[in-house]
Amino acid sequence: MRPWLALLRPGDWLVMLAGLAAVGASVPLLWSSGAAALAVIKRDGTVVAELPLTAPRKLEVKGPLGNTVIEVQPGRARVASDPGPRQYCVLQGWLTRPNSIAICAPNHVSLQLSGSRGEGSGFDSLNY
Amino acid sequence: MTASTIELEVTAADRRIARYAAAAIVLTIAEAAIPSPLPGVKPGLANIVTLIVLWRHGWREAAWVTLLRVLAGSLLVGQFLAPGFWLSLTGALLSLAVLAVASRLPRGLFGPVSHSVASAFAHIAGQLVLVRLWLVPHDGVFHLVPVFAGAALLFGIVNGLIAAKLLESEK
């Protein structure tokens, strides 16, 4: 290790520290994904309602099995109850990130969050 | 009809640049064989050659070596004019721009490691901008910034140390 350290000049330490600070400063980017702003509720693939995630609200959507209840609170939304047999969409709990989705397939209802400018809604995943 | 011969003047600098570029191309090819966990994260070993040329012969020759390496390297791995080529070119141009500034810093204080780290960050910054504008037009790419920046720092330091080690003999 020592012979390698001898290759470093005083300014190199400075540059490396600056680099480390830049990496550290960028770490929060790894988890942030922008705020979700809108809950898009669909039945049979057509939009039933678009609720802004600003004020608390409850919405009932009628499907073939009965009513699915969507609950919206500031910054998050969930399926509060659903008549489906396995309750997958209810068990998902609160959705907070843009593009996250809860699908109540038996009742033909879905709840998806989208970002502030509706941006990115065209992508399921990214690959290159 | 008389056969005409065109004589090309070859200077010592030309030969030197060709020799260094050949070394850089070999490193590029060798590196292409190393699997990468994430596209864009690779050691960039060829930059060691750039750093050495920069230190010994100045920025102009370093730029020649780097651009020749990008061109010939992409031809050899079959990436010429493909996205990979434009990414290397963007990264190379931006890191050369940064090296033009970094190489003016006092050498007693800032050695090859400084050059290497600065150029690694410039490289990845240029590539990220190109990726965002062209290949993945979505802000999602920026989630990976910490990974790319971390790799730039790590490989920047390692490459810089290797270059410094190779240059050590002539101090």
PDB file of C-alpha atoms in Angstrom, chain B:
ATOM      1  CA  MET B   1       1.712   7.640 -67.770  1.00  0.00           C
ATOM      2  CA  THR B   2       4.273   7.764 -65.118  1.00  0.00           C
ATOM      3  CA  ALA B   3       3.719   6.204 -61.784  1.00  0.00           C
ATOM      4  CA  SER B   4       3.511   8.876 -59.164  1.00  0.00           C
ATOM      5  CA  THR B   5       4.510   8.353 -55.634  1.00  0.00           C
ATOM      6  CA  ILE B   6       3.109  10.338 -52.765  1.00  0.00           C
ATOM      7  CA  GLU B   7       5.531  10.730 -49.949  1.00  0.00           C
ATOM      8  CA  LEU B   8       3.988  11.336 -46.577  1.00  0.00           C
ATOM      9  CA  GLU B   9       6.233  13.051 -44.127  1.00  0.00           C
ATOM     10  CA  VAL B  10       6.220  11.064 -40.928  1.00  0.00           C
ATOM     11  CA  THR B  11       7.492  12.893 -37.901  1.00  0.00           C
ATOM     12  CA  ALA B  12       8.684  11.363 -34.685  1.00  0.00           C
ATOM     13  CA  ALA B  13       5.505  12.614 -33.053  1.00  0.00           C
ATOM     14  CA  ASP B  14       3.391  10.754 -35.617  1.00  0.00           C
ATOM     15  CA  ARG B  15       5.135   7.486 -34.871  1.00  0.00           C
ATOM     16  CA  ARG B  16       4.794   8.090 -31.162  1.00  0.00           C
ATOM     17  CA  ILE B  17       1.079   8.816 -31.453  1.00  0.00           C
ATOM     18  CA  ALA B  18       0.551   5.689 -33.533  1.00  0.00           C
ATOM     19  CA  ARG B  19       2.424   3.574 -31.044  1.00  0.00           C
ATOM     20  CA  TYR B  20       0.495   4.921 -28.053  1.00  0.00           C
ATOM     21  CA  ALA B  21      -2.815   4.639 -29.917  1.00  0.00           C
ATOM     22  CA  ALA B  22      -2.038   1.004 -30.701  1.00  0.00           C
ATOM     23  CA  ALA B  23      -1.452   0.327 -27.007  1.00  0.00           C
ATOM     24  CA  ALA B  24      -4.715   2.075 -26.129  1.00  0.00           C
ATOM     25  CA  ILE B  25      -6.613   0.063 -28.747  1.00  0.00           C
ATOM     26  CA  VAL B  26      -5.260  -3.188 -27.316  1.00  0.00           C
ATOM     27  CA  LEU B  27      -6.526  -2.159 -23.873  1.00  0.00           C
ATOM     28  CA  THR B  28      -9.929  -1.250 -25.354  1.00  0.00           C
ATOM     29  CA  ILE B  29     -10.246  -4.679 -26.974  1.00  0.00           C
ATOM     30  CA  ALA B  30      -9.078  -6.475 -23.841  1.00  0.00           C
ATOM     31  CA  GLU B  31     -11.596  -4.541 -21.817  1.00  0.00           C
ATOM     32  CA  ALA B  32     -14.432  -5.353 -24.219  1.00  0.00           C
ATOM     33  CA  ALA B  33     -14.017  -8.962 -23.093  1.00  0.00           C
ATOM     34  CA  ILE B  34     -14.660  -8.099 -19.441  1.00  0.00           C
ATOM     35  CA  PRO B  35     -18.333  -8.527 -18.581  1.00  0.00           C
ATOM     36  CA  SER B  36     -19.894  -5.454 -17.010  1.00  0.00           C
ATOM     37  CA  PRO B  37     -22.664  -5.523 -14.417  1.00  0.00           C
ATOM     38  CA  LEU B  38     -24.214  -2.395 -15.864  1.00  0.00           C
ATOM     39  CA  PRO B  39     -23.793  -0.864 -19.308  1.00  0.00           C
ATOM     40  CA  GLY B  40     -21.477   2.110 -18.957  1.00  0.00           C
ATOM     41  CA  VAL B  41     -19.584   0.821 -15.939  1.00  0.00           C
ATOM     42  CA  LYS B  42     -16.162  -0.290 -17.077  1.00  0.00           C
ATOM     43  CA  PRO B  43     -12.622   0.409 -15.971  1.00  0.00           C
ATOM     44  CA  GLY B  44     -11.597   2.493 -18.980  1.00  0.00           C
ATOM     45  CA  LEU B  45      -8.082   1.093 -18.978  1.00  0.00           C
ATOM     46  CA  ALA B  46      -7.274   2.793 -22.286  1.00  0.00           C
ATOM     47  CA  ASN B  47      -7.392   6.094 -20.440  1.00  0.00           C
ATOM     48  CA  ILE B  48      -4.174   5.109 -18.680  1.00  0.00           C
ATOM     49  CA  VAL B  49      -2.468   5.595 -22.055  1.00  0.00           C
ATOM     50  CA  THR B  50      -4.116   8.994 -22.466  1.00  0.00           C
ATOM     51  CA  LEU B  51      -2.883  10.024 -19.028  1.00  0.00           C
ATOM     52  CA  ILE B  52       0.667   8.950 -19.781  1.00  0.00           C
ATOM     53  CA  VAL B  53       0.748  10.741 -23.140  1.00  0.00           C
ATOM     54  CA  LEU B  54      -0.711  13.842 -21.523  1.00  0.00           C
ATOM     55  CA  TRP B  55       1.980  13.845 -18.868  1.00  0.00           C
ATOM     56  CA  ARG B  56       4.872  13.165 -21.238  1.00  0.00           C
ATOM     57  CA  HIS B  57       3.924  14.901 -24.459  1.00  0.00           C
ATOM     58  CA  GLY B  58       1.110  17.319 -23.736  1.00  0.00           C
ATOM     59  CA  TRP B  59      -2.552  17.672 -24.494  1.00  0.00           C
ATOM     60  CA  ARG B  60      -2.404  17.762 -28.302  1.00  0.00           C
ATOM     61  CA  GLU B  61      -0.870  14.321 -28.584  1.00  0.00           C
ATOM     62  CA  ALA B  62      -3.134  12.963 -25.849  1.00  0.00           C
ATOM     63  CA  ALA B  63      -6.142  14.140 -27.856  1.00  0.00           C
ATOM     64  CA  TRP B  64      -4.820  12.441 -31.005  1.00  0.00           C
ATOM     65  CA  VAL B  65      -4.219   9.169 -29.185  1.00  0.00           C
ATOM     66  CA  THR B  66      -7.631   9.246 -27.525  1.00  0.00           C
ATOM     67  CA  LEU B  67      -9.606  10.013 -30.669  1.00  0.00           C
ATOM     68  CA  LEU B  68      -7.693   7.466 -32.739  1.00  0.00           C
ATOM     69  CA  ARG B  69      -8.377   4.893 -30.046  1.00  0.00           C
ATOM     70  CA  VAL B  70     -12.104   5.670 -30.030  1.00  0.00           C
ATOM     71  CA  LEU B  71     -12.281   5.434 -33.816  1.00  0.00           C
ATOM     72  CA  ALA B  72     -10.166   2.322 -34.350  1.00  0.00           C
ATOM     73  CA  GLY B  73     -11.396   0.613 -31.200  1.00  0.00           C
ATOM     74  CA  SER B  74     -15.021   0.963 -32.272  1.00  0.00           C
ATOM     75  CA  LEU B  75     -14.191  -0.356 -35.761  1.00  0.00           C
ATOM     76  CA  LEU B  76     -12.535  -3.415 -34.238  1.00  0.00           C
ATOM     77  CA  VAL B  77     -15.364  -4.302 -31.875  1.00  0.00           C
ATOM     78  CA  GLY B  78     -17.938  -3.617 -34.600  1.00  0.00           C
ATOM     79  CA  GLN B  79     -19.458  -0.622 -32.848  1.00  0.00           C
ATOM     80  CA  PHE B  80     -18.532   2.093 -35.344  1.00  0.00           C
ATOM     81  CA  LEU B  81     -21.393   4.639 -35.577  1.00  0.00           C
ATOM     82  CA  ALA B  82     -23.447   2.468 -33.195  1.00  0.00           C
ATOM     83  CA  PRO B  83     -24.591   3.939 -29.864  1.00  0.00           C
ATOM     84  CA  GLY B  84     -21.484   2.611 -28.144  1.00  0.00           C
ATOM     85  CA  PHE B  85     -19.291   4.624 -30.484  1.00  0.00           C
ATOM     86  CA  TRP B  86     -21.144   7.892 -29.870  1.00  0.00           C
ATOM     87  CA  LEU B  87     -21.012   7.259 -26.145  1.00  0.00           C
ATOM     88  CA  SER B  88     -17.247   6.723 -26.223  1.00  0.00           C
ATOM     89  CA  LEU B  89     -16.778   9.751 -28.434  1.00  0.00           C
ATOM     90  CA  THR B  90     -18.859  12.023 -26.202  1.00  0.00           C
ATOM     91  CA  GLY B  91     -17.083  10.764 -23.104  1.00  0.00           C
ATOM     92  CA  ALA B  92     -13.687  11.149 -24.755  1.00  0.00           C
ATOM     93  CA  LEU B  93     -14.375  14.703 -25.991  1.00  0.00           C
ATOM     94  CA  LEU B  94     -15.634  15.854 -22.622  1.00  0.00           C
ATOM     95  CA  SER B  95     -12.789  14.290 -20.694  1.00  0.00           C
ATOM     96  CA  LEU B  96     -10.287  15.814 -23.143  1.00  0.00           C
ATOM     97  CA  ALA B  97     -11.880  19.205 -22.511  1.00  0.00           C
ATOM     98  CA  VAL B  98     -11.502  18.722 -18.772  1.00  0.00           C
ATOM     99  CA  LEU B  99      -7.953  17.429 -19.180  1.00  0.00           C
ATOM    100  CA  ALA B 100      -7.062  20.573 -21.146  1.00  0.00           C
ATOM    101  CA  VAL B 101      -7.828  22.515 -17.978  1.00  0.00           C
ATOM    102  CA  ALA B 102      -6.539  19.964 -15.479  1.00  0.00           C
ATOM    103  CA  SER B 103      -3.177  19.632 -17.213  1.00  0.00           C
ATOM    104  CA  ARG B 104      -2.494  23.321 -16.565  1.00  0.00           C
ATOM    105  CA  LEU B 105      -2.657  22.798 -12.818  1.00  0.00           C
ATOM    106  CA  PRO B 106       0.715  22.874 -11.074  1.00  0.00           C
ATOM    107  CA  ARG B 107       2.261  19.435 -11.450  1.00  0.00           C
ATOM    108  CA  GLY B 108       3.874  19.431  -8.044  1.00  0.00           C
ATOM    109  CA  LEU B 109       0.433  19.467  -6.461  1.00  0.00           C
ATOM    110  CA  PHE B 110      -1.786  17.700  -8.955  1.00  0.00           C
ATOM    111  CA  GLY B 111      -0.522  14.441 -10.405  1.00  0.00           C
ATOM    112  CA  PRO B 112      -1.961  11.855 -12.800  1.00  0.00           C
ATOM    113  CA  VAL B 113      -4.497  10.782 -10.181  1.00  0.00           C
ATOM    114  CA  SER B 114      -6.082  14.244 -10.259  1.00  0.00           C
ATOM    115  CA  HIS B 115      -6.167  14.152 -14.060  1.00  0.00           C
ATOM    116  CA  SER B 116      -7.644  10.676 -14.011  1.00  0.00           C
ATOM    117  CA  VAL B 117     -10.418  11.367 -11.511  1.00  0.00           C
ATOM    118  CA  ALA B 118     -11.394  14.625 -13.223  1.00  0.00           C
ATOM    119  CA  SER B 119     -11.479  12.972 -16.622  1.00  0.00           C
ATOM    120  CA  ALA B 120     -13.442   9.970 -15.341  1.00  0.00           C
ATOM    121  CA  PHE B 121     -16.152  12.251 -13.985  1.00  0.00           C
ATOM    122  CA  ALA B 122     -16.214  14.274 -17.214  1.00  0.00           C
ATOM    123  CA  HIS B 123     -16.460  11.049 -19.178  1.00  0.00           C
ATOM    124  CA  ILE B 124     -19.480   9.732 -17.325  1.00  0.00           C
ATOM    125  CA  ALA B 125     -21.156  13.153 -17.216  1.00  0.00           C
ATOM    126  CA  GLY B 126     -20.928  13.464 -20.996  1.00  0.00           C
ATOM    127  CA  GLN B 127     -22.263   9.971 -21.494  1.00  0.00           C
ATOM    128  CA  LEU B 128     -25.157  10.482 -19.101  1.00  0.00           C
ATOM    129  CA  VAL B 129     -26.207  13.638 -20.907  1.00  0.00           C
ATOM    130  CA  LEU B 130     -26.091  11.856 -24.272  1.00  0.00           C
ATOM    131  CA  VAL B 131     -28.019   8.881 -22.881  1.00  0.00           C
ATOM    132  CA  ARG B 132     -30.674  11.165 -21.419  1.00  0.00           C
ATOM    133  CA  LEU B 133     -31.037  13.166 -24.641  1.00  0.00           C
ATOM    134  CA  TRP B 134     -30.963  10.278 -27.057  1.00  0.00           C
ATOM    135  CA  LEU B 135     -31.045   6.675 -25.848  1.00  0.00           C
ATOM    136  CA  VAL B 136     -33.217   6.756 -22.739  1.00  0.00           C
ATOM    137  CA  PRO B 137     -35.296   9.929 -22.931  1.00  0.00           C
ATOM    138  CA  HIS B 138     -36.488   9.629 -19.373  1.00  0.00           C
ATOM    139  CA  ASP B 139     -35.253  11.059 -16.081  1.00  0.00           C
ATOM    140  CA  GLY B 140     -35.046   7.482 -14.797  1.00  0.00           C
ATOM    141  CA  VAL B 141     -31.425   7.298 -15.968  1.00  0.00           C
ATOM    142  CA  PHE B 142     -30.448   9.789 -13.309  1.00  0.00           C
ATOM    143  CA  HIS B 143     -31.310   7.284 -10.590  1.00  0.00           C
ATOM    144  CA  LEU B 144     -28.119   5.544 -11.636  1.00  0.00           C
ATOM    145  CA  VAL B 145     -25.940   8.641 -11.207  1.00  0.00           C
ATOM    146  CA  PRO B 146     -24.573   7.482  -7.808  1.00  0.00           C
ATOM    147  CA  VAL B 147     -23.535   4.142  -9.305  1.00  0.00           C
ATOM    148  CA  PHE B 148     -21.833   5.767 -12.279  1.00  0.00           C
ATOM    149  CA  ALA B 149     -20.205   8.452 -10.131  1.00  0.00           C
ATOM    150  CA  GLY B 150     -18.961   5.840  -7.668  1.00  0.00           C
ATOM    151  CA  ALA B 151     -17.489   3.785 -10.506  1.00  0.00           C
ATOM    152  CA  ALA B 152     -15.901   6.921 -11.994  1.00  0.00           C
ATOM    153  CA  LEU B 153     -14.257   7.732  -8.679  1.00  0.00           C
ATOM    154  CA  LEU B 154     -13.009   4.198  -8.105  1.00  0.00           C
ATOM    155  CA  PHE B 155     -11.686   3.551 -11.605  1.00  0.00           C
ATOM    156  CA  GLY B 156     -10.441   7.133 -11.856  1.00  0.00           C
ATOM    157  CA  ILE B 157      -8.244   6.615  -8.802  1.00  0.00           C
ATOM    158  CA  VAL B 158      -7.076   3.147  -9.879  1.00  0.00           C
ATOM    159  CA  ASN B 159      -6.218   4.223 -13.442  1.00  0.00           C
ATOM    160  CA  GLY B 160      -4.524   7.352 -12.146  1.00  0.00           C
ATOM    161  CA  LEU B 161      -2.394   5.308  -9.753  1.00  0.00           C
ATOM    162  CA  ILE B 162      -1.398   2.915 -12.527  1.00  0.00           C
ATOM    163  CA  ALA B 163      -0.455   5.831 -14.780  1.00  0.00           C
ATOM    164  CA  ALA B 164       1.491   7.485 -11.958  1.00  0.00           C
ATOM    165  CA  LYS B 165       3.283   4.205 -11.291  1.00  0.00           C
ATOM    166  CA  LEU B 166       4.250   3.827 -14.948  1.00  0.00           C
ATOM    167  CA  LEU B 167       5.437   7.440 -15.066  1.00  0.00           C
ATOM    168  CA  GLU B 168       7.359   7.133 -11.830  1.00  0.00           C
ATOM    169  CA  SER B 169      10.484   5.765 -13.492  1.00  0.00           C
ATOM    170  CA  GLU B 170      11.175   9.031 -15.294  1.00  0.00           C
ATOM    171  CA  LYS B 171      10.908  11.340 -12.317  1.00  0.00           C
TER     172      LYS B 171
END
